[in-house]
JSON list of C-alpha atoms in Angstrom, two decimals:
[
{"chain": "A", "resi": 1, "resn": "UNK", "atom": "CA", "xyz": [10.56, 16.82, 11.66]},
{"chain": "A", "resi": 2, "resn": "UNK", "atom": "CA", "xyz": [9.49, 18.30, 14.92]},
{"chain": "A", "resi": 3, "resn": "UNK", "atom": "CA", "xyz": [9.24, 16.45, 18.17]},
{"chain": "A", "resi": 4, "resn": "UNK", "atom": "CA", "xyz": [5.64, 17.54, 18.64]},
{"chain": "A", "resi": 5, "resn": "UNK", "atom": "CA", "xyz": [3.29, 14.67, 18.99]},
{"chain": "A", "resi": 6, "resn": "UNK", "atom": "CA", "xyz": [-0.42, 15.31, 19.22]},
{"chain": "A", "resi": 7, "resn": "UNK", "atom": "CA", "xyz": [-2.52, 12.47, 20.53]},
{"chain": "A", "resi": 8, "resn": "UNK", "atom": "CA", "xyz": [-6.25, 12.02, 20.76]},
{"chain": "A", "resi": 9, "resn": "UNK", "atom": "CA", "xyz": [-8.42, 9.02, 21.41]},
{"chain": "A", "resi": 10, "resn": "UNK", "atom": "CA", "xyz": [-10.79, 7.72, 18.74]},
{"chain": "A", "resi": 11, "resn": "UNK", "atom": "CA", "xyz": [-13.68, 6.62, 20.88]},
{"chain": "A", "resi": 12, "resn": "UNK", "atom": "CA", "xyz": [-17.25, 5.49, 20.78]},
{"chain": "A", "resi": 13, "resn": "UNK", "atom": "CA", "xyz": [-19.52, 5.78, 23.81]},
{"chain": "A", "resi": 14, "resn": "UNK", "atom": "CA", "xyz": [-20.62, 2.29, 24.74]},
{"chain": "A", "resi": 15, "resn": "UNK", "atom": "CA", "xyz": [-23.48, 3.54, 26.91]},
{"chain": "A", "resi": 16, "resn": "UNK", "atom": "CA", "xyz": [-21.81, 2.45, 30.15]},
{"chain": "A", "resi": 17, "resn": "UNK", "atom": "CA", "xyz": [-19.89, 5.65, 30.77]},
{"chain": "A", "resi": 18, "resn": "UNK", "atom": "CA", "xyz": [-16.69, 4.37, 29.14]},
{"chain": "A", "resi": 19, "resn": "UNK", "atom": "CA", "xyz": [-15.40, 4.76, 25.63]},
{"chain": "A", "resi": 20, "resn": "UNK", "atom": "CA", "xyz": [-13.41, 2.49, 23.36]},
{"chain": "A", "resi": 21, "resn": "UNK", "atom": "CA", "xyz": [-12.21, 2.36, 19.78]},
{"chain": "A", "resi": 22, "resn": "UNK", "atom": "CA", "xyz": [-12.65, -1.01, 18.15]},
{"chain": "A", "resi": 23, "resn": "UNK", "atom": "CA", "xyz": [-15.38, -3.39, 19.19]},
{"chain": "A", "resi": 24, "resn": "UNK", "atom": "CA", "xyz": [-14.67, -5.72, 22.11]},
{"chain": "A", "resi": 25, "resn": "UNK", "atom": "CA", "xyz": [-15.53, -8.88, 20.16]},
{"chain": "A", "resi": 26, "resn": "UNK", "atom": "CA", "xyz": [-14.25, -7.85, 16.74]},
{"chain": "A", "resi": 27, "resn": "UNK", "atom": "CA", "xyz": [-10.87, -8.31, 15.09]},
{"chain": "A", "resi": 28, "resn": "UNK", "atom": "CA", "xyz": [-10.45, -4.54, 14.90]},
{"chain": "A", "resi": 29, "resn": "UNK", "atom": "CA", "xyz": [-7.66, -3.43, 17.27]},
{"chain": "A", "resi": 30, "resn": "UNK", "atom": "CA", "xyz": [-8.27, -0.66, 19.79]},
{"chain": "A", "resi": 31, "resn": "UNK", "atom": "CA", "xyz": [-6.52, 2.42, 18.46]},
{"chain": "A", "resi": 32, "resn": "UNK", "atom": "CA", "xyz": [-5.55, 5.95, 19.28]},
{"chain": "A", "resi": 33, "resn": "UNK", "atom": "CA", "xyz": [-4.50, 8.65, 16.81]},
{"chain": "A", "resi": 34, "resn": "UNK", "atom": "CA", "xyz": [-1.30, 10.62, 17.00]},
{"chain": "A", "resi": 35, "resn": "UNK", "atom": "CA", "xyz": [0.84, 12.87, 14.86]},
{"chain": "A", "resi": 36, "resn": "UNK", "atom": "CA", "xyz": [4.54, 12.28, 14.36]},
{"chain": "A", "resi": 37, "resn": "UNK", "atom": "CA", "xyz": [6.48, 14.35, 11.88]},
{"chain": "A", "resi": 38, "resn": "UNK", "atom": "CA", "xyz": [4.19, 14.95, 8.90]},
{"chain": "A", "resi": 39, "resn": "UNK", "atom": "CA", "xyz": [1.92, 11.95, 9.41]},
{"chain": "A", "resi": 40, "resn": "UNK", "atom": "CA", "xyz": [-1.25, 11.38, 11.38]},
{"chain": "A", "resi": 41, "resn": "UNK", "atom": "CA", "xyz": [-1.66, 7.70, 12.20]},
{"chain": "A", "resi": 42, "resn": "UNK", "atom": "CA", "xyz": [-3.82, 5.37, 14.20]},
{"chain": "A", "resi": 43, "resn": "UNK", "atom": "CA", "xyz": [-1.77, 3.07, 16.41]},
{"chain": "A", "resi": 44, "resn": "UNK", "atom": "CA", "xyz": [-2.43, 0.55, 19.14]},
{"chain": "A", "resi": 45, "resn": "UNK", "atom": "CA", "xyz": [-4.17, 2.18, 22.08]},
{"chain": "A", "resi": 46, "resn": "UNK", "atom": "CA", "xyz": [-1.61, 0.64, 24.47]},
{"chain": "A", "resi": 47, "resn": "UNK", "atom": "CA", "xyz": [1.49, 2.62, 23.52]},
{"chain": "A", "resi": 48, "resn": "UNK", "atom": "CA", "xyz": [3.90, 0.98, 25.96]},
{"chain": "A", "resi": 49, "resn": "UNK", "atom": "CA", "xyz": [3.30, -2.68, 25.00]},
{"chain": "A", "resi": 50, "resn": "UNK", "atom": "CA", "xyz": [6.09, -4.97, 23.81]},
{"chain": "A", "resi": 51, "resn": "UNK", "atom": "CA", "xyz": [6.95, -5.05, 20.07]},
{"chain": "A", "resi": 52, "resn": "UNK", "atom": "CA", "xyz": [4.71, -7.47, 18.20]},
{"chain": "A", "resi": 53, "resn": "UNK", "atom": "CA", "xyz": [2.41, -7.94, 21.18]},
{"chain": "A", "resi": 54, "resn": "UNK", "atom": "CA", "xyz": [-0.57, -6.37, 19.45]},
{"chain": "A", "resi": 55, "resn": "UNK", "atom": "CA", "xyz": [-1.58, -5.12, 16.01]},
{"chain": "A", "resi": 56, "resn": "UNK", "atom": "CA", "xyz": [-0.53, -1.54, 15.35]},
{"chain": "A", "resi": 57, "resn": "UNK", "atom": "CA", "xyz": [2.23, -1.59, 17.95]},
{"chain": "A", "resi": 58, "resn": "UNK", "atom": "CA", "xyz": [3.89, 1.82, 18.25]},
{"chain": "A", "resi": 59, "resn": "UNK", "atom": "CA", "xyz": [7.09, 2.38, 20.21]},
{"chain": "A", "resi": 60, "resn": "UNK", "atom": "CA", "xyz": [7.12, 5.97, 21.46]},
{"chain": "A", "resi": 61, "resn": "UNK", "atom": "CA", "xyz": [10.78, 5.64, 22.47]},
{"chain": "A", "resi": 62, "resn": "UNK", "atom": "CA", "xyz": [11.84, 5.11, 18.84]},
{"chain": "A", "resi": 63, "resn": "UNK", "atom": "CA", "xyz": [10.80, 8.55, 17.57]},
{"chain": "A", "resi": 64, "resn": "UNK", "atom": "CA", "xyz": [14.40, 9.77, 17.49]},
{"chain": "A", "resi": 65, "resn": "UNK", "atom": "CA", "xyz": [15.33, 6.69, 15.46]},
{"chain": "A", "resi": 66, "resn": "UNK", "atom": "CA", "xyz": [12.52, 7.42, 12.99]},
{"chain": "A", "resi": 67, "resn": "UNK", "atom": "CA", "xyz": [13.55, 11.11, 12.82]},
{"chain": "A", "resi": 68, "resn": "UNK", "atom": "CA", "xyz": [17.17, 10.15, 12.06]},
{"chain": "A", "resi": 69, "resn": "UNK", "atom": "CA", "xyz": [16.08, 7.59, 9.46]},
{"chain": "A", "resi": 70, "resn": "UNK", "atom": "CA", "xyz": [14.07, 10.25, 7.62]},
{"chain": "A", "resi": 71, "resn": "UNK", "atom": "CA", "xyz": [17.04, 12.68, 7.79]},
{"chain": "A", "resi": 72, "resn": "UNK", "atom": "CA", "xyz": [19.49, 10.05, 6.55]},
{"chain": "A", "resi": 73, "resn": "UNK", "atom": "CA", "xyz": [17.25, 8.97, 3.69]},
{"chain": "A", "resi": 74, "resn": "UNK", "atom": "CA", "xyz": [16.67, 12.61, 2.73]},
{"chain": "A", "resi": 75, "resn": "UNK", "atom": "CA", "xyz": [20.42, 13.26, 2.63]},
{"chain": "A", "resi": 76, "resn": "UNK", "atom": "CA", "xyz": [20.97, 10.16, 0.50]},
{"chain": "A", "resi": 77, "resn": "UNK", "atom": "CA", "xyz": [18.20, 11.06, -1.96]},
{"chain": "A", "resi": 78, "resn": "UNK", "atom": "CA", "xyz": [19.38, 14.66, -2.28]},
{"chain": "A", "resi": 79, "resn": "UNK", "atom": "CA", "xyz": [22.92, 13.49, -3.23]},
{"chain": "A", "resi": 80, "resn": "UNK", "atom": "CA", "xyz": [21.72, 10.82, -5.62]},
{"chain": "A", "resi": 81, "resn": "UNK", "atom": "CA", "xyz": [21.80, 11.24, -9.41]},
{"chain": "A", "resi": 82, "resn": "UNK", "atom": "CA", "xyz": [18.33, 12.61, -10.31]},
{"chain": "A", "resi": 83, "resn": "UNK", "atom": "CA", "xyz": [18.34, 10.56, -13.55]},
{"chain": "A", "resi": 84, "resn": "UNK", "atom": "CA", "xyz": [18.20, 7.33, -11.55]},
{"chain": "A", "resi": 85, "resn": "UNK", "atom": "CA", "xyz": [14.81, 5.87, -10.61]},
{"chain": "A", "resi": 86, "resn": "UNK", "atom": "CA", "xyz": [13.59, 6.61, -7.09]},
{"chain": "A", "resi": 87, "resn": "UNK", "atom": "CA", "xyz": [15.21, 4.47, -4.41]},
{"chain": "A", "resi": 88, "resn": "UNK", "atom": "CA", "xyz": [13.06, 1.61, -3.16]},
{"chain": "A", "resi": 89, "resn": "UNK", "atom": "CA", "xyz": [12.53, 1.54, 0.61]},
{"chain": "A", "resi": 90, "resn": "UNK", "atom": "CA", "xyz": [10.72, -1.16, 2.58]},
{"chain": "A", "resi": 91, "resn": "UNK", "atom": "CA", "xyz": [9.20, -0.88, 6.03]},
{"chain": "A", "resi": 92, "resn": "UNK", "atom": "CA", "xyz": [9.38, -4.64, 6.59]},
{"chain": "A", "resi": 93, "resn": "UNK", "atom": "CA", "xyz": [7.45, -4.92, 9.87]},
{"chain": "A", "resi": 94, "resn": "UNK", "atom": "CA", "xyz": [5.24, -1.90, 9.30]},
{"chain": "A", "resi": 95, "resn": "UNK", "atom": "CA", "xyz": [2.60, -2.38, 12.06]},
{"chain": "A", "resi": 96, "resn": "UNK", "atom": "CA", "xyz": [0.91, 1.05, 11.79]},
{"chain": "A", "resi": 97, "resn": "UNK", "atom": "CA", "xyz": [3.14, 2.10, 8.88]},
{"chain": "A", "resi": 98, "resn": "UNK", "atom": "CA", "xyz": [4.42, 5.25, 10.59]},
{"chain": "A", "resi": 99, "resn": "UNK", "atom": "CA", "xyz": [8.04, 4.90, 9.43]},
{"chain": "A", "resi": 100, "resn": "UNK", "atom": "CA", "xyz": [7.28, 4.18, 5.78]},
{"chain": "A", "resi": 101, "resn": "UNK", "atom": "CA", "xyz": [4.62, 6.89, 5.69]},
{"chain": "A", "resi": 102, "resn": "UNK", "atom": "CA", "xyz": [7.10, 9.39, 7.06]},
{"chain": "A", "resi": 103, "resn": "UNK", "atom": "CA", "xyz": [9.56, 8.41, 4.31]},
{"chain": "A", "resi": 104, "resn": "UNK", "atom": "CA", "xyz": [6.87, 8.87, 1.66]},
{"chain": "A", "resi": 105, "resn": "UNK", "atom": "CA", "xyz": [5.69, 12.26, 2.95]},
{"chain": "A", "resi": 106, "resn": "UNK", "atom": "CA", "xyz": [8.79, 13.90, 4.42]},
{"chain": "A", "resi": 107, "resn": "UNK", "atom": "CA", "xyz": [11.64, 12.98, 2.05]},
{"chain": "A", "resi": 108, "resn": "UNK", "atom": "CA", "xyz": [10.02, 14.73, -0.95]},
{"chain": "A", "resi": 109, "resn": "UNK", "atom": "CA", "xyz": [9.49, 17.89, 1.14]},
{"chain": "A", "resi": 110, "resn": "UNK", "atom": "CA", "xyz": [13.25, 18.12, 1.75]},
{"chain": "A", "resi": 111, "resn": "UNK", "atom": "CA", "xyz": [14.60, 16.82, -1.55]},
{"chain": "A", "resi": 112, "resn": "UNK", "atom": "CA", "xyz": [11.82, 17.49, -4.11]},
{"chain": "A", "resi": 113, "resn": "UNK", "atom": "CA", "xyz": [12.38, 13.84, -5.12]},
{"chain": "A", "resi": 114, "resn": "UNK", "atom": "CA", "xyz": [10.22, 10.84, -4.33]},
{"chain": "A", "resi": 115, "resn": "UNK", "atom": "CA", "xyz": [11.07, 7.46, -2.87]},
{"chain": "A", "resi": 116, "resn": "UNK", "atom": "CA", "xyz": [9.24, 4.22, -3.66]},
{"chain": "A", "resi": 117, "resn": "UNK", "atom": "CA", "xyz": [7.97, 2.95, -0.31]},
{"chain": "A", "resi": 118, "resn": "UNK", "atom": "CA", "xyz": [6.65, -0.53, 0.42]},
{"chain": "A", "resi": 119, "resn": "UNK", "atom": "CA", "xyz": [4.86, -1.27, 3.69]},
{"chain": "A", "resi": 120, "resn": "UNK", "atom": "CA", "xyz": [4.85, -4.94, 4.71]},
{"chain": "A", "resi": 121, "resn": "UNK", "atom": "CA", "xyz": [3.55, -6.91, 7.67]},
{"chain": "A", "resi": 122, "resn": "UNK", "atom": "CA", "xyz": [2.54, -10.54, 8.16]},
{"chain": "A", "resi": 123, "resn": "UNK", "atom": "CA", "xyz": [-0.33, -9.68, 10.53]},
{"chain": "A", "resi": 124, "resn": "UNK", "atom": "CA", "xyz": [-3.57, -8.99, 8.59]},
{"chain": "A", "resi": 125, "resn": "UNK", "atom": "CA", "xyz": [-4.71, -6.47, 11.25]},
{"chain": "A", "resi": 126, "resn": "UNK", "atom": "CA", "xyz": [-1.45, -4.53, 10.83]},
{"chain": "A", "resi": 127, "resn": "UNK", "atom": "CA", "xyz": [-1.89, -4.57, 7.04]},
{"chain": "A", "resi": 128, "resn": "UNK", "atom": "CA", "xyz": [-5.42, -3.22, 7.50]},
{"chain": "A", "resi": 129, "resn": "UNK", "atom": "CA", "xyz": [-4.20, -0.50, 9.88]},
{"chain": "A", "resi": 130, "resn": "UNK", "atom": "CA", "xyz": [-1.24, 0.50, 7.67]},
{"chain": "A", "resi": 131, "resn": "UNK", "atom": "CA", "xyz": [-3.57, 0.62, 4.65]},
{"chain": "A", "resi": 132, "resn": "UNK", "atom": "CA", "xyz": [-6.03, 2.86, 6.50]},
{"chain": "A", "resi": 133, "resn": "UNK", "atom": "CA", "xyz": [-3.16, 5.12, 7.65]},
{"chain": "A", "resi": 134, "resn": "UNK", "atom": "CA", "xyz": [-1.82, 5.31, 4.08]},
{"chain": "A", "resi": 135, "resn": "UNK", "atom": "CA", "xyz": [-5.20, 6.44, 2.75]},
{"chain": "A", "resi": 136, "resn": "UNK", "atom": "CA", "xyz": [-5.74, 8.84, 5.68]},
{"chain": "A", "resi": 137, "resn": "UNK", "atom": "CA", "xyz": [-2.49, 10.58, 4.73]},
{"chain": "A", "resi": 138, "resn": "UNK", "atom": "CA", "xyz": [-3.63, 10.97, 1.09]},
{"chain": "A", "resi": 139, "resn": "UNK", "atom": "CA", "xyz": [-1.07, 8.55, -0.31]},
{"chain": "A", "resi": 140, "resn": "UNK", "atom": "CA", "xyz": [-1.68, 6.15, -3.18]},
{"chain": "A", "resi": 141, "resn": "UNK", "atom": "CA", "xyz": [-1.79, 2.37, -2.73]},
{"chain": "A", "resi": 142, "resn": "UNK", "atom": "CA", "xyz": [-0.37, -0.05, -5.27]},
{"chain": "A", "resi": 143, "resn": "UNK", "atom": "CA", "xyz": [-0.66, -3.83, -4.99]},
{"chain": "A", "resi": 144, "resn": "UNK", "atom": "CA", "xyz": [2.35, -6.04, -5.54]}
]
């Protein structure tokens, strides 16, 4: 769980010398891609906005919190009886899904055991973004 974060803009040339990701009049949020831990995700292009202010909100200042959450969950899973079913974890306000995706990808690397992760958000644009990020990280989606 390194602190390296690689960021690049997903852009389209609009013919006016500027580039954007997401159409100006569409419901698709403007995004940028970054890597945190083992996941590559698209997040809101405005990284320093207030929580909940836009779909795909991503708080750069919370990386240490996400790192510690992955470490804590990994320690718990590694000490847990392997005959029990995988623990169920929910990223309740997922936005881009970065936290839940990190649980799904990084905990098994440390413990060789899986966790059942649910990503949830009430904003349809966040659900769409978290779904796209899940598929982009080669994880399986299950409804319900």
